[in-house]
DNA sequence: TAGATTGTTAATCGATTAACAATC
DNA sequence: TAGATTGTTAATCGATTAACAATC
């Protein structure tokens, strides 16, 4: 038993498939095909079939895929058939928008804890949460068993905050600070920076 | 003359290099190497050299790269040695955070216009801008010559808003709405959705 | 000069696509 | 059954890496 890991680039497409399936369910649709999904997403049908075939057989020849069945299957693969609690660190404009954002629940996440180091913010309420002192962060996150965090602090603090999160047991970090974090290999980091995307597109203008 | 276009995957890494170089400049550094950049970014030195070699020769054997020289070169390649005006459509929590965000100017962008269709928001001020009526959007953006926009409206409106932006002459859209937009091929779209990234990471938890 | 590091070539590795037998 | 579409194989295409001559 020494299965090859599934390529990360394939894992990265699953949430995109999931989102499209979700929209189809909401539109009352029952079945779809790799062809249709491909047109919608700008991905080749062959690639979609190949991606899915890594995880099992979800379709029927001649008919295609049952949408809600495939949705549930992908949810299971991505482990978002459960709800993950998230800690948000840094309650500036971005952190506040995250805390107020309503779209998490449907998709497997729930903001559970907010932290900031600014005394004028600690104790204030955002949505139905109270901002807690970053100084207590490690203990609080550890005790809550939280594995997923979003970092929205200024650049100079981002690396140190991320290291604290790792100490607290966090294994997945969505990093809003425009800096590349250096963390142990077993911690998953995704950078989330609008400027990176804008600068990518201007090349083509 | 029929030069092969430079792979998009390489273009996508340039903003990451640029960001690291920027930090190095701020730290007062003069020169770096593909080795050092690679360690910092988790990218192989060979790849960095190969990527850069697509655009010219920026380094010196034995010494490496002059940081500010390479930074300026990449800025030029990405066309962020100028400032691009951006229109933001949809002034909810996310749109407001974008409008208030201070980090654009350094990196080649400036929020210039805000739009919403909600009468209770039209006319209000955010930062030093007044929210304008989406009904006027096409004309205003066209007249301003704006080519870059951020879409932060609810999912049901996103496709229609994007089509209006395209009619107004916009060629690059950063899409915050969790839905895949269908637009002409000459319009560049990047999706910007935190949930996609979170769902990617949970696979590994 | 000696040491370091580039830019580039060739080899390797991995991802995408085309095509089709299987089958609903 | 006939038509449609899957899952999978093999071929193609593209990206990454290793290695090294050139040279600062």
Short mmCIF file of C-alpha atoms (C1' of nucleotides) in Angstrom, two decimals:
data_model
loop_
_atom_site.label_atom_id
_atom_site.label_comp_id
_atom_site.label_asym_id
_atom_site.label_seq_id
_atom_site.Cartn_x
_atom_site.Cartn_y
_atom_site.Cartn_z
CA UNK A 1 0.00 0.00 0.00
CA UNK A 2 1.81 3.05 -1.21
CA UNK A 3 -0.79 5.00 -3.15
CA UNK A 4 0.45 8.00 -5.05
CA UNK A 5 -0.95 11.18 -3.57
CA UNK A 6 -3.50 12.89 -5.75
CA UNK A 7 -1.97 15.92 -7.47
CA UNK A 8 -2.62 19.16 -5.63
CA UNK A 9 -3.66 20.85 -8.86
CA UNK A 10 -6.60 18.46 -9.03
CA UNK A 11 -7.57 19.08 -5.40
CA UNK A 12 -7.54 22.77 -6.21
CA UNK A 13 -10.18 22.31 -8.90
CA UNK A 14 -12.60 20.38 -6.73
CA UNK A 15 -13.91 23.47 -4.90
CA UNK A 16 -14.62 25.04 -8.29
CA UNK A 17 -16.60 22.01 -9.38
CA UNK A 18 -18.39 22.03 -6.05
CA UNK A 19 -19.43 25.64 -6.44
CA UNK A 20 -20.87 25.05 -9.91
CA UNK A 21 -22.77 21.98 -8.69
CA UNK A 22 -24.13 24.00 -5.78
CA UNK A 23 -25.48 26.59 -8.18
CA UNK A 24 -27.05 23.88 -10.31
CA UNK A 25 -28.77 22.35 -7.30
CA UNK A 26 -30.14 25.78 -6.40
CA UNK A 27 -31.39 26.15 -9.95
CA UNK A 28 -33.33 22.91 -9.48
CA UNK A 29 -31.23 20.89 -11.91
CA UNK A 30 -30.95 17.10 -11.54
CA UNK A 31 -28.19 15.87 -13.88
CA UNK A 32 -25.25 17.36 -15.71
CA UNK A 33 -22.39 16.17 -17.89
CA UNK A 34 -18.66 16.76 -18.07
CA UNK A 35 -19.45 18.63 -21.28
CA UNK A 36 -21.83 21.05 -19.60
CA UNK A 37 -19.66 21.57 -16.53
CA UNK A 38 -16.70 22.15 -18.80
CA UNK A 39 -18.43 24.86 -20.81
CA UNK A 40 -19.55 26.58 -17.69
CA UNK A 41 -16.13 26.56 -16.09
CA UNK A 42 -13.89 26.88 -19.11
CA UNK A 43 -12.30 23.50 -18.45
CA UNK A 44 -12.16 20.58 -20.90
CA UNK A 45 -14.66 17.77 -20.34
CA UNK A 46 -11.85 15.24 -20.48
CA UNK A 47 -10.11 16.97 -17.64
CA UNK A 48 -13.19 17.00 -15.48
CA UNK A 49 -13.77 13.28 -16.03
CA UNK A 50 -10.13 12.53 -15.38
CA UNK A 51 -10.10 14.60 -12.20
CA UNK A 52 -13.20 12.92 -10.82
CA UNK A 53 -11.99 9.45 -11.75
CA UNK A 54 -9.20 9.88 -9.19
CA UNK A 55 -11.77 9.51 -6.44
CA UNK A 56 -14.22 6.97 -7.80
CA UNK A 57 -16.92 6.54 -10.40
CA UNK A 58 -19.62 9.16 -9.97
CA UNK A 59 -21.32 9.17 -13.37
CA UNK A 60 -23.41 6.93 -15.58
CA UNK A 61 -22.61 6.35 -19.22
CA UNK A 62 -25.21 7.90 -21.44
CA UNK A 63 -26.66 10.12 -18.71
CA UNK A 64 -23.86 11.97 -16.95
CA UNK A 65 -23.69 12.92 -13.29
CA UNK A 66 -26.43 13.23 -10.71
CA UNK A 67 -25.75 16.72 -9.46
CA UNK A 68 -26.56 16.42 -5.78
CA UNK A 69 -24.87 13.04 -5.55
CA UNK A 70 -21.68 14.42 -7.07
CA UNK A 71 -21.90 17.50 -4.87
CA UNK A 72 -22.10 15.34 -1.78
CA UNK A 73 -19.25 13.18 -2.97
CA UNK A 74 -16.98 16.19 -3.49
CA UNK A 75 -17.99 17.62 -0.15
CA UNK A 76 -16.89 14.40 1.44
CA UNK A 77 -13.58 14.35 -0.42
CA UNK A 78 -12.81 17.92 0.62
CA UNK A 79 -14.08 17.26 4.16
CA UNK A 80 -16.54 20.13 3.96
CA UNK A 81 -19.43 17.83 4.77
CA UNK A 82 -18.69 19.10 8.26
CA UNK A 83 -18.34 22.62 9.61
CA UNK A 84 -14.88 23.92 10.42
CA UNK A 85 -14.48 26.63 13.02
CA UNK A 86 -12.19 29.45 11.95
CA UNK A 87 -10.18 31.96 13.98
CA UNK A 88 -9.70 35.40 12.42
CA UNK A 89 -6.68 37.39 13.56
CA UNK A 90 -6.52 41.09 12.85
CA UNK A 91 -9.73 43.08 12.95
CA UNK A 92 -9.04 45.91 10.53
CA UNK A 93 -11.19 46.58 7.47
CA UNK A 94 -10.52 43.16 6.05
CA UNK A 95 -10.94 41.25 9.28
CA UNK A 96 -14.22 43.02 9.92
CA UNK A 97 -15.51 42.19 6.45
CA UNK A 98 -14.55 38.55 7.02
CA UNK A 99 -16.29 38.47 10.38
CA UNK A 100 -19.45 39.94 8.88
CA UNK A 101 -19.43 37.80 5.76
CA UNK A 102 -22.45 35.56 5.50
CA UNK A 103 -21.26 33.12 2.86
CA UNK A 104 -19.22 30.74 5.03
CA UNK A 105 -21.90 28.57 6.56
CA UNK A 106 -23.14 27.00 3.31
CA UNK A 107 -19.70 25.98 2.38
CA UNK A 108 -18.36 24.23 5.44
CA UNK A 109 -16.97 26.99 7.64
CA UNK A 110 -17.96 29.17 10.56
CA UNK A 111 -16.10 32.11 12.01
CA UNK A 112 -15.72 31.23 15.69
CA UNK A 113 -13.08 33.48 17.23
CA UNK A 114 -11.76 36.97 16.56
CA UNK A 115 -8.45 38.34 17.80
CA UNK A 116 -6.68 41.67 17.75
CA UNK A 117 -3.85 43.19 19.78
CA UNK A 118 -5.22 46.74 19.76
CA UNK A 119 -6.68 47.57 23.22
CA UNK A 120 -9.27 49.83 21.58
CA UNK A 121 -10.65 46.84 19.66
CA UNK A 122 -10.40 44.15 22.33
CA UNK A 123 -13.79 43.59 23.89
CA UNK A 124 -15.76 45.22 21.07
CA UNK A 125 -18.43 43.16 19.36
CA UNK A 126 -18.43 42.32 15.66
CA UNK A 127 -21.51 40.42 14.54
CA UNK A 128 -22.13 38.09 17.49
CA UNK A 129 -18.51 37.78 18.52
CA UNK A 130 -16.35 39.69 20.91
CA UNK A 131 -12.83 40.57 19.82
CA UNK A 132 -10.35 38.84 22.11
CA UNK A 133 -6.82 39.83 23.03
CA UNK A 134 -4.17 38.27 20.77
CA UNK A 135 -2.08 37.67 23.87
CA UNK A 136 -4.50 34.89 24.83
CA UNK A 137 -4.73 33.58 21.30
CA UNK A 138 -2.50 30.54 21.58
CA UNK A 139 -4.30 29.12 24.58
CA UNK A 140 -7.81 29.95 23.41
CA UNK A 141 -7.35 28.47 19.93
CA UNK A 142 -5.65 25.40 21.30
CA UNK A 143 -8.40 24.80 23.84
CA UNK A 144 -11.08 25.27 21.18
CA UNK A 145 -9.29 22.74 18.97
CA UNK A 146 -9.38 25.09 16.00
CA UNK A 147 -7.37 23.99 12.96
CA UNK A 148 -8.16 26.75 10.45
CA UNK A 149 -7.30 30.44 10.70
CA UNK A 150 -7.34 33.59 8.63
CA UNK A 151 -4.53 36.10 9.10
CA UNK A 152 -5.48 39.70 8.37
CA UNK A 153 -2.86 41.61 10.35
CA UNK A 154 -0.36 44.14 8.95
CA UNK A 155 2.68 42.72 7.17
CA UNK A 156 5.19 43.32 9.99
CA UNK A 157 3.16 41.10 12.35
CA UNK A 158 2.06 38.40 9.95
CA UNK A 159 4.96 35.98 10.32
CA UNK A 160 4.92 36.11 14.14
CA UNK A 161 1.14 35.72 14.29
CA UNK A 162 1.31 32.75 11.93
CA UNK A 163 3.95 31.10 14.11
CA UNK A 164 1.74 31.55 17.17
CA UNK A 165 -1.15 29.98 15.31
CA UNK A 166 0.99 27.02 14.43
CA UNK A 167 1.94 26.63 18.08
CA UNK A 168 -1.77 26.69 18.91
CA UNK A 169 -2.30 23.71 16.61
CA UNK A 170 -3.60 25.47 13.49
CA UNK A 171 -2.90 23.47 10.33
CA UNK A 172 -4.45 25.63 7.59
CA UNK A 173 -3.95 29.37 7.19
CA UNK A 174 -5.52 31.70 4.69
CA UNK A 175 -3.10 34.59 4.61
CA UNK A 176 -4.40 38.04 3.70
CA UNK A 177 -1.11 39.76 4.47
CA UNK A 178 0.93 40.50 1.36
CA UNK A 179 3.98 38.53 2.38
CA UNK A 180 5.06 34.93 1.92
CA UNK A 181 4.91 33.11 5.25
CA UNK A 182 7.55 30.62 6.19
CA UNK A 183 6.04 27.77 8.18
CA UNK A 184 6.56 24.04 8.76
CA UNK A 185 5.65 21.85 5.81
CA UNK A 186 2.73 20.21 7.55
CA UNK A 187 0.94 23.57 7.79
CA UNK A 188 -1.03 24.52 4.70
CA UNK A 189 -0.93 28.15 3.67
CA UNK A 190 -2.78 29.87 0.87
CA UNK A 191 -2.05 33.48 0.09
CA UNK A 192 -4.98 35.70 -0.59
CA UNK A 193 -3.96 39.03 -2.05
CA UNK A 194 -6.01 41.00 -4.56
CA UNK A 195 -2.97 42.89 -5.82
CA UNK A 196 -1.26 39.72 -6.96
CA UNK A 197 -4.24 39.00 -9.19
CA UNK A 198 -4.55 42.57 -10.46
CA UNK A 199 -0.85 42.69 -11.33
CA UNK A 200 -1.20 39.40 -13.15
CA UNK A 201 -3.98 40.80 -15.35
CA UNK A 202 -2.30 44.11 -16.19
CA UNK A 203 0.37 42.21 -18.09
CA UNK A 204 -2.26 41.54 -20.75
CA UNK A 205 -3.64 45.08 -20.98
CA UNK B 1 7.94 37.49 -36.26
CA UNK B 2 5.65 35.15 -34.50
CA UNK B 3 6.94 35.01 -30.97
CA UNK B 4 5.42 32.38 -28.74
CA UNK B 5 3.43 34.00 -25.97
CA UNK B 6 5.00 33.68 -22.57
CA UNK B 7 3.20 31.02 -20.50
CA UNK B 8 0.55 32.46 -18.23
CA UNK B 9 1.84 30.42 -15.33
CA UNK B 10 5.07 32.40 -15.51
CA UNK B 11 3.25 35.73 -15.68
CA UNK B 12 1.39 34.65 -12.57
CA UNK B 13 4.62 34.25 -10.62
CA UNK B 14 6.00 37.68 -11.48
CA UNK B 15 3.79 39.53 -8.98
CA UNK B 16 5.08 37.17 -6.29
CA UNK B 17 8.67 37.92 -7.21
CA UNK B 18 7.84 41.60 -7.28
CA UNK B 19 6.40 41.52 -3.79
CA UNK B 20 9.46 39.80 -2.35
CA UNK B 21 11.77 42.28 -4.07
CA UNK B 22 9.70 45.14 -2.69
CA UNK B 23 10.16 43.80 0.84
CA UNK B 24 13.88 43.45 0.26
CA UNK B 25 14.15 47.04 -0.93
CA UNK B 26 12.30 48.18 2.16
CA UNK B 27 14.71 46.17 4.27
CA UNK B 28 17.55 48.12 2.68
CA UNK B 29 18.97 45.19 0.73
CA UNK B 30 20.95 45.74 -2.47
CA UNK B 31 21.44 42.38 -4.16
CA UNK B 32 19.89 38.95 -4.04
CA UNK B 33 20.22 35.62 -5.83
CA UNK B 34 17.85 33.09 -7.35
CA UNK B 35 18.87 30.88 -4.45
CA UNK B 36 17.77 33.36 -1.80
CA UNK B 37 14.56 34.34 -3.56
CA UNK B 38 13.77 30.67 -4.02
CA UNK B 39 14.18 29.87 -0.34
CA UNK B 40 12.03 32.79 0.61
CA UNK B 41 9.25 31.89 -1.78
CA UNK B 42 9.45 28.11 -1.79
CA UNK B 43 10.31 28.06 -5.49
CA UNK B 44 13.37 26.42 -7.03
CA UNK B 45 16.22 28.73 -8.00
CA UNK B 46 16.28 27.17 -11.46
CA UNK B 47 12.67 28.08 -12.00
CA UNK B 48 13.21 31.67 -10.97
CA UNK B 49 16.14 32.03 -13.35
CA UNK B 50 14.21 30.39 -16.15
CA UNK B 51 11.17 32.58 -15.58
CA UNK B 52 13.19 35.77 -15.61
CA UNK B 53 15.17 34.70 -18.66
CA UNK B 54 11.95 34.91 -20.69
CA UNK B 55 12.12 38.66 -20.43
CA UNK B 56 15.82 39.45 -20.62
CA UNK B 57 19.03 39.17 -18.63
CA UNK B 58 18.68 40.87 -15.29
CA UNK B 59 21.46 39.30 -13.26
CA UNK B 60 25.22 39.14 -13.15
CA UNK B 61 27.15 35.91 -12.89
CA UNK B 62 28.85 35.60 -9.54
CA UNK B 63 26.81 38.37 -7.90
CA UNK B 64 23.13 37.79 -8.56
CA UNK B 65 20.43 40.39 -9.11
CA UNK B 66 20.37 44.05 -8.20
CA UNK B 67 17.12 44.18 -6.25
CA UNK B 68 15.76 47.56 -7.22
CA UNK B 69 16.79 47.09 -10.83
CA UNK B 70 14.98 43.77 -11.04
CA UNK B 71 11.98 45.23 -9.23
CA UNK B 72 11.75 48.03 -11.78
CA UNK B 73 12.12 45.58 -14.64
CA UNK B 74 9.26 43.41 -13.38
CA UNK B 75 7.12 46.46 -12.77
CA UNK B 76 7.64 47.40 -16.38
CA UNK B 77 6.83 43.89 -17.64
CA UNK B 78 3.61 43.80 -15.62
CA UNK B 79 2.80 47.40 -16.58
CA UNK B 80 2.52 48.43 -12.94
CA UNK B 81 5.12 51.14 -13.40
CA UNK B 82 2.00 53.23 -13.94
CA UNK B 83 -1.12 53.63 -11.82
CA UNK B 84 -4.31 51.94 -12.97
CA UNK B 85 -7.65 53.41 -11.93
CA UNK B 86 -10.10 50.82 -10.65
CA UNK B 87 -13.88 50.84 -10.45
CA UNK B 88 -15.45 48.93 -7.55
CA UNK B 89 -19.00 47.69 -8.04
CA UNK B 90 -21.01 46.60 -5.02
CA UNK B 91 -20.50 48.45 -1.76
CA UNK B 92 -21.32 45.80 0.82
CA UNK B 93 -18.86 44.67 3.50
CA UNK B 94 -16.32 43.57 0.93
CA UNK B 95 -16.68 46.57 -1.35
CA UNK B 96 -16.29 48.89 1.62
CA UNK B 97 -13.15 47.09 2.78
CA UNK B 98 -11.73 47.39 -0.74
CA UNK B 99 -12.53 51.09 -0.92
CA UNK B 100 -10.85 51.70 2.42
CA UNK B 101 -7.84 49.52 1.74
CA UNK B 102 -4.60 51.47 1.76
CA UNK B 103 -2.35 48.99 0.02
CA UNK B 104 -3.18 49.66 -3.62
CA UNK B 105 -1.17 52.78 -4.33
CA UNK B 106 2.27 51.23 -3.80
CA UNK B 107 1.49 48.50 -6.19
CA UNK B 108 0.16 50.22 -9.27
CA UNK B 109 -3.54 50.74 -8.58
CA UNK B 110 -5.92 53.36 -7.25
CA UNK B 111 -9.59 52.98 -6.46
CA UNK B 112 -11.26 55.70 -8.54
CA UNK B 113 -14.99 54.97 -8.74
CA UNK B 114 -17.53 53.23 -6.52
CA UNK B 115 -20.92 51.96 -7.68
CA UNK B 116 -23.97 50.43 -6.06
CA UNK B 117 -27.59 50.06 -7.08
CA UNK B 118 -29.02 50.46 -3.56
CA UNK B 119 -30.61 53.94 -3.22
CA UNK B 120 -29.69 54.03 0.46
CA UNK B 121 -26.00 53.75 -0.49
CA UNK B 122 -25.91 55.99 -3.55
CA UNK B 123 -24.51 59.38 -2.63
CA UNK B 124 -22.88 58.23 0.59
CA UNK B 125 -19.19 58.79 1.04
CA UNK B 126 -16.62 56.05 1.56
CA UNK B 127 -13.10 57.32 2.12
CA UNK B 128 -12.89 60.25 -0.28
CA UNK B 129 -15.31 58.84 -2.82
CA UNK B 130 -19.02 59.13 -3.31
CA UNK B 131 -20.95 55.99 -4.19
CA UNK B 132 -22.52 56.41 -7.62
CA UNK B 133 -25.62 54.82 -9.10
CA UNK B 134 -24.93 51.59 -11.02
CA UNK B 135 -27.40 52.80 -13.62
CA UNK B 136 -24.83 55.36 -14.74
CA UNK B 137 -21.96 52.91 -14.50
CA UNK B 138 -21.47 52.12 -18.17
CA UNK B 139 -21.23 55.74 -19.25
CA UNK B 140 -19.12 56.90 -16.31
CA UNK B 141 -16.58 54.10 -16.61
CA UNK B 142 -16.37 54.47 -20.34
CA UNK B 143 -15.83 58.22 -20.11
CA UNK B 144 -13.18 57.76 -17.42
CA UNK B 145 -11.39 55.25 -19.66
CA UNK B 146 -11.18 52.72 -16.85
CA UNK B 147 -9.96 49.26 -17.82
CA UNK B 148 -9.86 47.47 -14.47
CA UNK B 149 -12.78 46.68 -12.16
CA UNK B 150 -13.59 44.73 -9.03
CA UNK B 151 -16.97 43.05 -8.78
CA UNK B 152 -18.28 42.65 -5.24
CA UNK B 153 -22.03 42.32 -5.83
CA UNK B 154 -24.23 39.38 -4.77
CA UNK B 155 -24.09 36.28 -6.96
CA UNK B 156 -27.40 36.85 -8.77
CA UNK B 157 -26.20 40.19 -10.14
CA UNK B 158 -22.58 39.34 -10.86
CA UNK B 159 -22.89 38.12 -14.45
CA UNK B 160 -25.04 41.08 -15.54
CA UNK B 161 -22.76 43.59 -13.82
CA UNK B 162 -19.72 42.03 -15.47
CA UNK B 163 -21.37 42.27 -18.89
CA UNK B 164 -22.07 45.95 -18.31
CA UNK B 165 -18.46 46.50 -17.33
CA UNK B 166 -17.33 44.84 -20.52
CA UNK B 167 -19.61 47.12 -22.53
CA UNK B 168 -18.04 50.05 -20.70
CA UNK B 169 -14.64 48.98 -21.97
CA UNK B 170 -13.29 47.15 -18.92
CA UNK B 171 -10.71 44.50 -19.84
CA UNK B 172 -9.69 43.08 -16.46
CA UNK B 173 -12.06 42.02 -13.70
CA UNK B 174 -11.27 40.78 -10.24
CA UNK B 175 -14.40 38.85 -9.31
CA UNK B 176 -15.30 38.55 -5.62
CA UNK B 177 -18.65 36.89 -6.32
CA UNK B 178 -18.55 33.11 -5.86
CA UNK B 179 -19.61 32.25 -9.40
CA UNK B 180 -17.71 31.67 -12.62
CA UNK B 181 -18.31 34.55 -15.02
CA UNK B 182 -18.79 33.95 -18.71
CA UNK B 183 -17.24 36.76 -20.70
CA UNK B 184 -15.52 37.35 -24.05
CA UNK B 185 -12.04 35.88 -24.32
CA UNK B 186 -10.35 39.23 -24.58
CA UNK B 187 -11.55 40.13 -21.06
CA UNK B 188 -9.34 38.84 -18.26
CA UNK B 189 -11.09 37.55 -15.18
CA UNK B 190 -9.59 36.34 -11.93
CA UNK B 191 -11.82 34.84 -9.29
CA UNK B 192 -11.18 35.88 -5.75
CA UNK B 193 -13.03 33.71 -3.27
CA UNK B 194 -11.71 32.78 0.17
CA UNK B 195 -13.91 29.69 0.39
CA UNK B 196 -12.29 28.13 -2.66
CA UNK B 197 -8.96 28.35 -0.85
CA UNK B 198 -10.29 27.13 2.48
CA UNK B 199 -11.96 24.14 0.84
CA UNK B 200 -8.71 23.35 -0.94
CA UNK B 201 -6.84 23.20 2.35
CA UNK B 202 -9.38 21.12 4.27
CA UNK B 203 -8.64 18.21 1.94
CA UNK B 204 -5.32 17.85 3.72
CA UNK B 205 -6.62 18.13 7.29
"C1'" DT C 1 42.75 34.47 -9.73
"C1'" DA C 2 39.09 31.60 -7.25
"C1'" DG C 3 34.44 31.46 -5.99
"C1'" DA C 4 29.89 32.34 -7.01
"C1'" DT C 5 25.96 32.62 -9.75
"C1'" DT C 6 23.89 33.51 -13.98
"C1'" DG C 7 21.40 32.07 -18.43
"C1'" DT C 8 20.50 28.12 -21.09
"C1'" DT C 9 20.35 23.40 -22.76
"C1'" DA C 10 18.77 18.86 -22.40
"C1'" DA C 11 16.47 15.50 -19.54
"C1'" DT C 12 12.80 14.56 -16.65
"C1'" DC C 13 8.61 14.86 -14.88
"C1'" DG C 14 3.75 15.83 -14.76
"C1'" DA C 15 -0.56 17.50 -16.69
"C1'" DT C 16 -3.78 17.78 -20.46
"C1'" DT C 17 -6.10 16.07 -24.38
"C1'" DA C 18 -7.82 12.90 -27.81
"C1'" DA C 19 -9.90 8.85 -28.69
"C1'" DC C 20 -12.68 4.95 -27.82
"C1'" DA C 21 -14.51 0.67 -25.71
"C1'" DA C 22 -17.85 -0.01 -22.28
"C1'" DT C 23 -22.39 0.66 -21.04
"C1'" DC C 24 -26.41 3.14 -19.34
"C1'" DT D 1 -32.33 -0.64 -29.86
"C1'" DA D 2 -29.78 3.89 -30.90
"C1'" DG D 3 -27.74 7.77 -28.88
"C1'" DA D 4 -25.16 9.68 -25.40
"C1'" DT D 5 -21.66 9.92 -22.13
"C1'" DT D 6 -18.71 7.82 -18.94
"C1'" DG D 7 -13.99 6.09 -17.28
"C1'" DT D 8 -9.57 5.08 -19.01
"C1'" DT D 9 -5.63 4.44 -22.07
"C1'" DA D 10 -2.14 6.26 -24.85
"C1'" DA D 11 -0.32 10.27 -27.10
"C1'" DT D 12 0.74 14.93 -26.72
"C1'" DC D 13 1.96 18.86 -24.75
"C1'" DG D 14 4.03 21.87 -21.40
"C1'" DA D 15 6.47 22.83 -17.12
"C1'" DT D 16 10.16 21.86 -13.94
"C1'" DT D 17 14.68 20.49 -12.77
"C1'" DA D 18 19.48 19.28 -13.18
"C1'" DA D 19 23.64 20.38 -14.91
"C1'" DC D 20 27.15 23.25 -16.67
"C1'" DA D 21 29.66 26.53 -19.68
"C1'" DA D 22 30.07 31.37 -19.48
"C1'" DT D 23 31.54 35.07 -16.91
"C1'" DC D 24 31.34 38.56 -13.31
#
